[in-house]
PDB file of N, CA and C and ligand atoms in Angstrom:
ATOM      1  N   MET B  25      23.247 -52.262   5.865  1.00  0.00           N
ATOM      2  CA  MET B  25      22.399 -52.337   4.878  1.00  0.00           C
ATOM      3  C   MET B  25      21.318 -51.580   4.173  1.00  0.00           C
ATOM      4  N   ILE B  26      21.395 -51.108   3.083  1.00  0.00           N
ATOM      5  CA  ILE B  26      20.619 -49.971   2.672  1.00  0.00           C
ATOM      6  C   ILE B  26      19.162 -50.365   2.673  1.00  0.00           C
ATOM      7  N   ARG B  27      17.991 -50.498   2.888  1.00  0.00           N
ATOM      8  CA  ARG B  27      16.811 -50.436   2.967  1.00  0.00           C
ATOM      9  C   ARG B  27      16.017 -49.548   1.839  1.00  0.00           C
ATOM     10  N   LYS B  28      15.446 -50.239   0.973  1.00  0.00           N
ATOM     11  CA  LYS B  28      14.616 -49.455  -0.360  1.00  0.00           C
ATOM     12  C   LYS B  28      13.300 -49.161   0.335  1.00  0.00           C
ATOM     13  N   PRO B  29      12.942 -47.832   0.411  1.00  0.00           N
ATOM     14  CA  PRO B  29      11.922 -47.293   0.921  1.00  0.00           C
ATOM     15  C   PRO B  29      10.732 -47.703   0.034  1.00  0.00           C
ATOM     16  N   SER B  30       9.774 -47.847   1.094  1.00  0.00           N
ATOM     17  CA  SER B  30       8.570 -48.655   0.549  1.00  0.00           C
ATOM     18  C   SER B  30       7.948 -47.830  -0.616  1.00  0.00           C
ATOM     19  N   GLU B  31       6.730 -47.924  -1.152  1.00  0.00           N
ATOM     20  CA  GLU B  31       5.979 -47.036  -2.079  1.00  0.00           C
ATOM     21  C   GLU B  31       5.280 -45.971  -1.230  1.00  0.00           C
ATOM     22  N   LYS B  32       4.897 -46.276  -0.155  1.00  0.00           N
ATOM     23  CA  LYS B  32       4.177 -45.575   0.726  1.00  0.00           C
ATOM     24  C   LYS B  32       5.174 -44.393   1.471  1.00  0.00           C
ATOM     25  N   GLU B  33       6.131 -45.079   1.654  1.00  0.00           N
ATOM     26  CA  GLU B  33       7.439 -43.964   2.021  1.00  0.00           C
ATOM     27  C   GLU B  33       7.814 -43.067   0.748  1.00  0.00           C
ATOM     28  N   GLU B  34       8.051 -43.461  -0.067  1.00  0.00           N
ATOM     29  CA  GLU B  34       8.196 -42.813  -1.193  1.00  0.00           C
ATOM     30  C   GLU B  34       7.268 -41.659  -1.297  1.00  0.00           C
ATOM     31  N   GLU B  35       6.168 -42.029  -1.498  1.00  0.00           N
ATOM     32  CA  GLU B  35       4.613 -41.251  -1.620  1.00  0.00           C
ATOM     33  C   GLU B  35       5.190 -40.070  -0.680  1.00  0.00           C
ATOM     34  N   TYR B  36       5.069 -40.325   0.428  1.00  0.00           N
ATOM     35  CA  TYR B  36       5.479 -39.346   1.799  1.00  0.00           C
ATOM     36  C   TYR B  36       6.348 -38.515   1.680  1.00  0.00           C
ATOM     37  N   PHE B  37       7.581 -38.936   1.231  1.00  0.00           N
ATOM     38  CA  PHE B  37       8.594 -38.039   0.761  1.00  0.00           C
ATOM     39  C   PHE B  37       8.230 -37.091  -0.384  1.00  0.00           C
ATOM     40  N   VAL B  38       7.753 -37.589  -1.439  1.00  0.00           N
ATOM     41  CA  VAL B  38       7.208 -36.859  -2.374  1.00  0.00           C
ATOM     42  C   VAL B  38       6.264 -35.356  -2.123  1.00  0.00           C
ATOM     43  N   ARG B  39       5.372 -35.813  -1.139  1.00  0.00           N
ATOM     44  CA  ARG B  39       4.184 -34.950  -0.664  1.00  0.00           C
ATOM     45  C   ARG B  39       4.853 -33.921  -0.106  1.00  0.00           C
ATOM     46  N   MET B  40       5.917 -34.447   0.848  1.00  0.00           N
ATOM     47  CA  MET B  40       6.802 -33.623   1.907  1.00  0.00           C
ATOM     48  C   MET B  40       7.335 -32.535   1.118  1.00  0.00           C
ATOM     49  N   GLU B  41       8.098 -33.051   0.091  1.00  0.00           N
ATOM     50  CA  GLU B  41       9.047 -32.090  -0.967  1.00  0.00           C
ATOM     51  C   GLU B  41       7.909 -31.175  -1.517  1.00  0.00           C
ATOM     52  N   PHE B  42       6.796 -31.432  -1.822  1.00  0.00           N
ATOM     53  CA  PHE B  42       5.827 -30.500  -2.541  1.00  0.00           C
ATOM     54  C   PHE B  42       5.383 -29.556  -1.534  1.00  0.00           C
ATOM     55  N   GLU B  43       5.082 -30.190  -0.514  1.00  0.00           N
ATOM     56  CA  GLU B  43       4.561 -28.936   0.510  1.00  0.00           C
ATOM     57  C   GLU B  43       5.611 -28.303   0.731  1.00  0.00           C
ATOM     58  N   LYS B  44       7.049 -28.521   1.031  1.00  0.00           N
ATOM     59  CA  LYS B  44       8.059 -27.683   1.610  1.00  0.00           C
ATOM     60  C   LYS B  44       7.912 -26.828  -0.140  1.00  0.00           C
ATOM     61  N   LYS B  45       7.992 -27.083  -0.935  1.00  0.00           N
ATOM     62  CA  LYS B  45       8.297 -26.050  -2.325  1.00  0.00           C
ATOM     63  C   LYS B  45       6.961 -25.618  -2.420  1.00  0.00           C
ATOM     64  N   LYS B  46       5.809 -25.989  -1.895  1.00  0.00           N
ATOM     65  CA  LYS B  46       4.591 -24.911  -1.981  1.00  0.00           C
ATOM     66  C   LYS B  46       4.749 -23.873  -0.996  1.00  0.00           C
ATOM     67  N   LYS B  47       5.390 -24.099   0.435  1.00  0.00           N
ATOM     68  CA  LYS B  47       5.635 -23.019   1.216  1.00  0.00           C
ATOM     69  C   LYS B  47       6.480 -22.033   0.824  1.00  0.00           C
ATOM     70  N   GLU B  48       7.704 -22.691   0.270  1.00  0.00           N
ATOM     71  CA  GLU B  48       8.630 -21.407  -0.394  1.00  0.00           C
ATOM     72  C   GLU B  48       7.814 -20.557  -1.281  1.00  0.00           C
ATOM     73  N   GLU B  49       7.240 -21.239  -2.072  1.00  0.00           N
ATOM     74  CA  GLU B  49       6.704 -20.356  -3.167  1.00  0.00           C
ATOM     75  C   GLU B  49       5.807 -19.217  -2.667  1.00  0.00           C
ATOM     76  N   GLU B  50       4.931 -19.717  -1.710  1.00  0.00           N
ATOM     77  CA  GLU B  50       3.937 -18.685  -0.845  1.00  0.00           C
ATOM     78  C   GLU B  50       4.715 -17.738  -0.367  1.00  0.00           C
ATOM     79  N   GLU B  51       5.613 -18.270   0.180  1.00  0.00           N
ATOM     80  CA  GLU B  51       6.496 -17.159   0.995  1.00  0.00           C
ATOM     81  C   GLU B  51       7.002 -15.862  -0.266  1.00  0.00           C
ATOM     82  N   LYS B  52       7.619 -16.589  -1.321  1.00  0.00           N
ATOM     83  CA  LYS B  52       8.175 -15.750  -2.494  1.00  0.00           C
ATOM     84  C   LYS B  52       7.046 -14.799  -2.790  1.00  0.00           C
ATOM     85  N   GLN B  53       5.911 -15.376  -3.094  1.00  0.00           N
ATOM     86  CA  GLN B  53       4.649 -14.612  -3.480  1.00  0.00           C
ATOM     87  C   GLN B  53       4.353 -13.289  -2.338  1.00  0.00           C
ATOM     88  N   LYS B  54       4.329 -13.844  -0.893  1.00  0.00           N
ATOM     89  CA  LYS B  54       4.222 -12.866  -0.124  1.00  0.00           C
ATOM     90  C   LYS B  54       5.019 -11.718  -0.244  1.00  0.00           C
ATOM     91  N   LYS B  55       6.555 -12.198  -0.138  1.00  0.00           N
ATOM     92  CA  LYS B  55       7.449 -11.087  -0.527  1.00  0.00           C
ATOM     93  C   LYS B  55       7.088 -10.456  -1.897  1.00  0.00           C
ATOM     94  N   LEU B  56       6.794 -10.936  -2.765  1.00  0.00           N
ATOM     95  CA  LEU B  56       6.617  -9.905  -4.153  1.00  0.00           C
ATOM     96  C   LEU B  56       5.395  -9.048  -3.896  1.00  0.00           C
ATOM     97  N   ALA B  57       4.289  -9.479  -2.987  1.00  0.00           N
ATOM     98  CA  ALA B  57       3.261  -8.741  -2.938  1.00  0.00           C
ATOM     99  C   ALA B  57       3.513  -7.296  -1.884  1.00  0.00           C
ATOM    100  N   GLU B  58       4.656  -7.497  -1.183  1.00  0.00           N
ATOM    101  CA  GLU B  58       4.925  -6.574  -0.265  1.00  0.00           C
ATOM    102  C   GLU B  58       5.572  -5.747  -0.987  1.00  0.00           C
ATOM    103  N   ALA B  59       6.809  -6.478  -1.925  1.00  0.00           N
ATOM    104  CA  ALA B  59       7.457  -5.270  -2.606  1.00  0.00           C
ATOM    105  C   ALA B  59       6.768  -4.353  -3.557  1.00  0.00           C
ATOM    106  N   GLU B  60       5.525  -4.990  -4.099  1.00  0.00           N
ATOM    107  CA  GLU B  60       4.582  -4.368  -5.112  1.00  0.00           C
ATOM    108  C   GLU B  60       4.064  -3.322  -4.485  1.00  0.00           C
ATOM    109  N   LYS B  61       3.451  -3.757  -3.255  1.00  0.00           N
ATOM    110  CA  LYS B  61       3.148  -2.424  -2.410  1.00  0.00           C
ATOM    111  C   LYS B  61       3.745  -1.312  -2.073  1.00  0.00           C
ATOM    112  N   LYS B  62       5.001  -1.717  -1.929  1.00  0.00           N
ATOM    113  CA  LYS B  62       5.924  -0.750  -1.616  1.00  0.00           C
ATOM    114  C   LYS B  62       6.176  -0.105  -2.775  1.00  0.00           C
ATOM    115  N   ARG B  63       6.532  -0.552  -3.947  1.00  0.00           N
ATOM    116  CA  ARG B  63       6.635  -0.137  -5.009  1.00  0.00           C
ATOM    117  C   ARG B  63       5.496   1.120  -5.395  1.00  0.00           C
ATOM    118  N   LEU B  64       4.295   0.657  -5.392  1.00  0.00           N
ATOM    119  CA  LEU B  64       3.236   1.438  -5.827  1.00  0.00           C
ATOM    120  C   LEU B  64       3.029   2.673  -4.922  1.00  0.00           C
ATOM    121  N   GLN B  65       3.053   2.323  -3.377  1.00  0.00           N
ATOM    122  CA  GLN B  65       3.436   3.232  -2.344  1.00  0.00           C
ATOM    123  C   GLN B  65       4.537   4.519  -2.801  1.00  0.00           C
ATOM    124  N   GLU B  66       5.795   3.912  -3.099  1.00  0.00           N
ATOM    125  CA  GLU B  66       6.627   5.060  -3.453  1.00  0.00           C
ATOM    126  C   GLU B  66       5.987   5.607  -5.009  1.00  0.00           C
ATOM    127  N   LEU B  67       5.781   5.081  -5.660  1.00  0.00           N
ATOM    128  CA  LEU B  67       4.893   5.340  -7.333  1.00  0.00           C
ATOM    129  C   LEU B  67       4.050   6.690  -6.678  1.00  0.00           C
ATOM    130  N   HIS B  68       3.119   6.043  -5.729  1.00  0.00           N
ATOM    131  CA  HIS B  68       2.005   7.182  -5.933  1.00  0.00           C
ATOM    132  C   HIS B  68       2.060   8.072  -4.808  1.00  0.00           C
ATOM    133  N   HIS B  69       3.507   8.347  -3.966  1.00  0.00           N
ATOM    134  CA  HIS B  69       3.618   9.055  -2.752  1.00  0.00           C
ATOM    135  C   HIS B  69       3.393  10.573  -3.126  1.00  0.00           C
ATOM    136  N   MET B  70       2.562  11.411  -2.682  1.00  0.00           N
ATOM    137  CA  MET B  70       2.271  12.638  -3.234  1.00  0.00           C
ATOM    138  C   MET B  70       2.443  12.896  -4.334  1.00  0.00           C
ATOM    139  N   LYS B  71       1.272  12.048  -5.379  1.00  0.00           N
ATOM    140  CA  LYS B  71       0.886  12.270  -6.567  1.00  0.00           C
ATOM    141  C   LYS B  71      -0.365  12.136  -6.533  1.00  0.00           C
ATOM    142  N   CYS B  72      -1.035  13.082  -7.372  1.00  0.00           N
ATOM    143  CA  CYS B  72      -2.480  13.323  -7.640  1.00  0.00           C
ATOM    144  C   CYS B  72      -3.294  11.918  -7.794  1.00  0.00           C
ATOM    145  N   PRO B  73      -4.341  11.690  -7.017  1.00  0.00           N
ATOM    146  CA  PRO B  73      -4.927  10.581  -7.565  1.00  0.00           C
ATOM    147  C   PRO B  73      -5.876  10.390  -8.794  1.00  0.00           C
ATOM    148  N   LYS B  74      -6.154  11.670  -9.269  1.00  0.00           N
ATOM    149  CA  LYS B  74      -6.784  11.864 -10.144  1.00  0.00           C
ATOM    150  C   LYS B  74      -5.961  12.143 -11.698  1.00  0.00           C
ATOM    151  N   CYS B  75      -4.773  12.710 -11.586  1.00  0.00           N
ATOM    152  CA  CYS B  75      -4.264  13.123 -12.822  1.00  0.00           C
ATOM    153  C   CYS B  75      -2.836  12.926 -12.770  1.00  0.00           C
ATOM    154  N   GLY B  76      -2.522  11.881 -11.868  1.00  0.00           N
ATOM    155  CA  GLY B  76      -0.979  11.608 -11.505  1.00  0.00           C
ATOM    156  C   GLY B  76       0.216  12.535 -11.457  1.00  0.00           C
ATOM    157  N   MET B  77      -0.157  14.102 -11.241  1.00  0.00           N
ATOM    158  CA  MET B  77       0.669  14.897 -11.529  1.00  0.00           C
ATOM    159  C   MET B  77       1.435  15.215  -9.908  1.00  0.00           C
ATOM    160  N   GLU B  78       2.280  15.905  -9.659  1.00  0.00           N
ATOM    161  CA  GLU B  78       2.565  16.184  -8.112  1.00  0.00           C
ATOM    162  C   GLU B  78       1.757  16.798  -7.222  1.00  0.00           C
ATOM    163  N   LEU B  79       1.961  16.603  -6.111  1.00  0.00           N
ATOM    164  CA  LEU B  79       0.859  17.580  -5.255  1.00  0.00           C
ATOM    165  C   LEU B  79       2.122  18.192  -4.308  1.00  0.00           C
ATOM    166  N   ILE B  80       1.421  19.409  -4.232  1.00  0.00           N
ATOM    167  CA  ILE B  80       2.229  20.368  -3.202  1.00  0.00           C
ATOM    168  C   ILE B  80       1.572  20.381  -2.121  1.00  0.00           C
ATOM    169  N   GLU B  81       2.481  20.646  -1.091  1.00  0.00           N
ATOM    170  CA  GLU B  81       1.633  20.582   0.281  1.00  0.00           C
ATOM    171  C   GLU B  81       1.731  22.213   0.811  1.00  0.00           C
ATOM    172  N   ILE B  82       0.589  21.934   1.502  1.00  0.00           N
ATOM    173  CA  ILE B  82       0.343  23.592   1.745  1.00  0.00           C
ATOM    174  C   ILE B  82      -0.243  23.674   3.356  1.00  0.00           C
ATOM    175  N   ASP B  83       0.719  24.273   4.591  1.00  0.00           N
ATOM    176  CA  ASP B  83       0.336  24.139   5.798  1.00  0.00           C
ATOM    177  C   ASP B  83      -0.831  25.326   5.755  1.00  0.00           C
ATOM    178  N   TYR B  84      -1.655  24.975   6.469  1.00  0.00           N
ATOM    179  CA  TYR B  84      -3.142  25.995   6.783  1.00  0.00           C
ATOM    180  C   TYR B  84      -3.201  25.572   8.186  1.00  0.00           C
ATOM    181  N   LYS B  85      -3.163  26.191   9.091  1.00  0.00           N
ATOM    182  CA  LYS B  85      -3.763  26.251  10.601  1.00  0.00           C
ATOM    183  C   LYS B  85      -3.442  24.781  10.935  1.00  0.00           C
ATOM    184  N   ALA B  86      -4.297  24.020  11.442  1.00  0.00           N
ATOM    185  CA  ALA B  86      -3.751  22.692  11.784  1.00  0.00           C
ATOM    186  C   ALA B  86      -3.890  21.746  10.693  1.00  0.00           C
ATOM    187  N   ILE B  87      -4.319  22.139   9.601  1.00  0.00           N
ATOM    188  CA  ILE B  87      -4.204  20.985   8.722  1.00  0.00           C
ATOM    189  C   ILE B  87      -3.150  21.061   7.612  1.00  0.00           C
ATOM    190  N   LYS B  88      -2.673  19.891   6.855  1.00  0.00           N
ATOM    191  CA  LYS B  88      -1.819  20.036   5.523  1.00  0.00           C
ATOM    192  C   LYS B  88      -2.984  19.955   4.387  1.00  0.00           C
ATOM    193  N   VAL B  89      -2.879  20.440   3.568  1.00  0.00           N
ATOM    194  CA  VAL B  89      -3.692  20.348   2.329  1.00  0.00           C
ATOM    195  C   VAL B  89      -2.684  20.419   1.130  1.00  0.00           C
ATOM    196  N   ASP B  90      -2.889  19.121   0.499  1.00  0.00           N
ATOM    197  CA  ASP B  90      -2.403  18.887  -1.009  1.00  0.00           C
ATOM    198  C   ASP B  90      -2.975  19.229  -2.006  1.00  0.00           C
ATOM    199  N   LYS B  91      -2.232  19.916  -2.759  1.00  0.00           N
ATOM    200  CA  LYS B  91      -2.804  20.773  -4.054  1.00  0.00           C
ATOM    201  C   LYS B  91      -2.342  19.882  -5.217  1.00  0.00           C
ATOM    202  N   CYS B  92      -2.918  19.816  -6.260  1.00  0.00           N
ATOM    203  CA  CYS B  92      -2.466  19.157  -7.203  1.00  0.00           C
ATOM    204  C   CYS B  92      -1.804  20.142  -8.066  1.00  0.00           C
ATOM    205  N   SER B  93      -0.496  20.378  -8.562  1.00  0.00           N
ATOM    206  CA  SER B  93      -0.034  21.083  -9.503  1.00  0.00           C
ATOM    207  C   SER B  93      -0.376  21.123 -10.911  1.00  0.00           C
ATOM    208  N   GLY B  94      -1.108  20.060 -11.311  1.00  0.00           N
ATOM    209  CA  GLY B  94      -2.053  19.845 -12.641  1.00  0.00           C
ATOM    210  C   GLY B  94      -3.338  20.275 -12.386  1.00  0.00           C
ATOM    211  N   CYS B  95      -3.925  19.273 -12.081  1.00  0.00           N
ATOM    212  CA  CYS B  95      -5.735  19.643 -11.881  1.00  0.00           C
ATOM    213  C   CYS B  95      -6.066  20.713 -11.317  1.00  0.00           C
ATOM    214  N   GLU B  96      -4.926  20.953 -10.234  1.00  0.00           N
ATOM    215  CA  GLU B  96      -5.645  21.584  -8.769  1.00  0.00           C
ATOM    216  C   GLU B  96      -6.466  21.478  -7.781  1.00  0.00           C
ATOM    217  N   GLY B  97      -6.595  19.870  -8.185  1.00  0.00           N
ATOM    218  CA  GLY B  97      -7.624  19.371  -6.983  1.00  0.00           C
ATOM    219  C   GLY B  97      -6.922  19.264  -5.839  1.00  0.00           C
ATOM    220  N   VAL B  98      -7.715  19.409  -4.763  1.00  0.00           N
ATOM    221  CA  VAL B  98      -7.393  19.666  -3.341  1.00  0.00           C
ATOM    222  C   VAL B  98      -7.626  18.468  -2.693  1.00  0.00           C
ATOM    223  N   TRP B  99      -6.895  18.015  -1.676  1.00  0.00           N
ATOM    224  CA  TRP B  99      -6.536  16.640  -1.174  1.00  0.00           C
ATOM    225  C   TRP B  99      -6.575  16.815   0.376  1.00  0.00           C
ATOM    226  N   LEU B 100      -7.149  16.176   1.120  1.00  0.00           N
ATOM    227  CA  LEU B 100      -6.839  16.396   2.507  1.00  0.00           C
ATOM    228  C   LEU B 100      -6.652  14.624   3.290  1.00  0.00           C
ATOM    229  N   ASP B 101      -5.886  14.729   4.185  1.00  0.00           N
ATOM    230  CA  ASP B 101      -5.328  13.480   4.863  1.00  0.00           C
ATOM    231  C   ASP B 101      -6.605  12.912   5.735  1.00  0.00           C
ATOM    232  N   ALA B 102      -6.159  12.037   6.287  1.00  0.00           N
ATOM    233  CA  ALA B 102      -7.307  11.466   6.862  1.00  0.00           C
ATOM    234  C   ALA B 102      -7.753  12.208   8.210  1.00  0.00           C
ATOM    235  N   GLY B 103      -8.664  12.514   8.619  1.00  0.00           N
ATOM    236  CA  GLY B 103      -8.765  13.161  10.060  1.00  0.00           C
ATOM    237  C   GLY B 103      -9.025  14.784   9.732  1.00  0.00           C
ATOM    238  N   GLU B 104      -8.744  15.275   8.366  1.00  0.00           N
ATOM    239  CA  GLU B 104      -8.681  16.554   8.225  1.00  0.00           C
ATOM    240  C   GLU B 104      -9.894  17.094   7.827  1.00  0.00           C
ATOM    241  N   LEU B 105     -10.623  16.284   7.140  1.00  0.00           N
ATOM    242  CA  LEU B 105     -11.948  16.737   6.939  1.00  0.00           C
ATOM    243  C   LEU B 105     -12.990  17.498   8.166  1.00  0.00           C
ATOM    244  N   GLU B 106     -12.729  16.323   9.283  1.00  0.00           N
ATOM    245  CA  GLU B 106     -13.330  16.626  10.282  1.00  0.00           C
ATOM    246  C   GLU B 106     -12.689  18.054  10.885  1.00  0.00           C
ATOM    247  N   THR B 107     -11.414  18.365  11.083  1.00  0.00           N
ATOM    248  CA  THR B 107     -10.966  19.637  11.492  1.00  0.00           C
ATOM    249  C   THR B 107     -11.547  20.500  10.679  1.00  0.00           C
ATOM    250  N   VAL B 108     -11.555  20.692   9.235  1.00  0.00           N
ATOM    251  CA  VAL B 108     -11.760  21.752   8.568  1.00  0.00           C
ATOM    252  C   VAL B 108     -13.462  21.858   8.691  1.00  0.00           C
ATOM    253  N   SER B 109     -14.095  20.733   9.304  1.00  0.00           N
ATOM    254  CA  SER B 109     -15.784  21.215   9.531  1.00  0.00           C
ATOM    255  C   SER B 109     -15.665  21.779  10.644  1.00  0.00           C
ATOM    256  N   LYS B 110     -14.830  21.824  11.413  1.00  0.00           N
ATOM    257  CA  LYS B 110     -14.889  22.455  12.808  1.00  0.00           C
ATOM    258  C   LYS B 110     -14.735  23.907  12.805  1.00  0.00           C
ATOM    259  N   PHE B 111     -14.053  24.386  11.503  1.00  0.00           N
ATOM    260  CA  PHE B 111     -13.642  25.875  11.294  1.00  0.00           C
ATOM    261  C   PHE B 111     -14.843  26.914  11.577  1.00  0.00           C
ATOM    262  N   GLU B 112     -14.402  28.101  12.120  1.00  0.00           N
ATOM    263  CA  GLU B 112     -15.455  29.220  11.965  1.00  0.00           C
ATOM    264  C   GLU B 112     -15.660  29.529  10.638  1.00  0.00           C
ATOM    265  N   LYS B 113     -16.683  29.994  10.319  1.00  0.00           N
ATOM    266  CA  LYS B 113     -17.200  30.408   8.968  1.00  0.00           C
ATOM    267  C   LYS B 113     -15.877  31.469   8.463  1.00  0.00           C
ATOM    268  N   SER B 114     -15.369  32.223   8.910  1.00  0.00           N
ATOM    269  CA  SER B 114     -14.251  33.073   8.555  1.00  0.00           C
ATOM    270  C   SER B 114     -12.957  32.347   8.095  1.00  0.00           C
ATOM    271  N   GLY B 115     -12.666  31.401   8.993  1.00  0.00           N
ATOM    272  CA  GLY B 115     -11.723  30.223   8.821  1.00  0.00           C
ATOM    273  C   GLY B 115     -11.802  29.495   7.446  1.00  0.00           C
ATOM    274  N   LEU B 116     -13.107  29.317   7.395  1.00  0.00           N
ATOM    275  CA  LEU B 116     -13.389  28.477   6.280  1.00  0.00           C
ATOM    276  C   LEU B 116     -13.030  29.211   5.060  1.00  0.00           C
ATOM    277  N   ASP B 117     -13.535  30.727   4.884  1.00  0.00           N
ATOM    278  CA  ASP B 117     -13.322  31.756   3.964  1.00  0.00           C
ATOM    279  C   ASP B 117     -12.162  31.714   3.559  1.00  0.00           C
ATOM    280  N   LYS B 118     -11.105  31.908   4.656  1.00  0.00           N
ATOM    281  CA  LYS B 118      -9.935  32.185   4.212  1.00  0.00           C
ATOM    282  C   LYS B 118      -9.255  30.720   3.770  1.00  0.00           C
ATOM    283  N   LEU B 119      -9.563  29.796   4.064  1.00  0.00           N
ATOM    284  CA  LEU B 119      -9.067  28.569   3.375  1.00  0.00           C
ATOM    285  C   LEU B 119      -9.479  28.387   2.097  1.00  0.00           C
ATOM    286  N   PHE B 120     -10.615  28.991   1.824  1.00  0.00           N
ATOM    287  CA  PHE B 120     -11.216  28.636   0.328  1.00  0.00           C
ATOM    288  C   PHE B 120     -10.376  29.768  -0.483  1.00  0.00           C
ATOM    289  N   SER B 121      -9.813  31.047   0.002  1.00  0.00           N
ATOM    290  CA  SER B 121      -9.423  31.703  -0.636  1.00  0.00           C
ATOM    291  C   SER B 121      -7.900  31.520  -0.756  1.00  0.00           C
ATOM    292  N   VAL B 122      -7.540  31.075   0.223  1.00  0.00           N
ATOM    293  CA  VAL B 122      -5.906  30.436  -0.068  1.00  0.00           C
ATOM    294  C   VAL B 122      -5.763  29.448  -1.337  1.00  0.00           C
ATOM    295  N   PHE B 123      -6.741  28.260  -1.203  1.00  0.00           N
ATOM    296  CA  PHE B 123      -6.924  27.600  -2.542  1.00  0.00           C
ATOM    297  C   PHE B 123      -7.461  28.247  -3.631  1.00  0.00           C
ATOM    298  N   ALA B 124      -8.388  29.254  -3.814  1.00  0.00           N
ATOM    299  CA  ALA B 124      -8.781  29.653  -4.932  1.00  0.00           C
ATOM    300  C   ALA B 124      -7.732  29.929  -6.034  1.00  0.00           C
ATOM    301  N   LYS B 125      -8.137  29.815  -7.230  1.00  0.00           N
ATOM    302  CA  LYS B 125      -7.339  29.823  -8.491  1.00  0.00           C
ATOM    303  C   LYS B 125      -6.620  31.315  -8.622  1.00  0.00           C
TER     304      LYS B 125
HETATM  305 ZN1   ZN X 204      -4.274  16.228 -10.333  1.00  0.00          ZN
END
């Protein structure tokens, strides 16, 4: 014999169904956000944060300096500013002459 679900039960199932779909939707949003983050990373990798042109990586002593091919801005990676700050003055002068126009 098939018992007709009570209204309370029906309410419960509808709510469960909603929660399930909501969770799926949240999962989808999360994946989208991750995909978007990845897309942006790929899009901006080695691009100048100011003008968007290609960055050219130059090795100088312990640091890798990224110089923009467009605006000639010079960018340092995390921690490299500290490294530069420990350079002797002669090393600093050389660094500046390397990146001078
Ligand atoms: Zn630039």
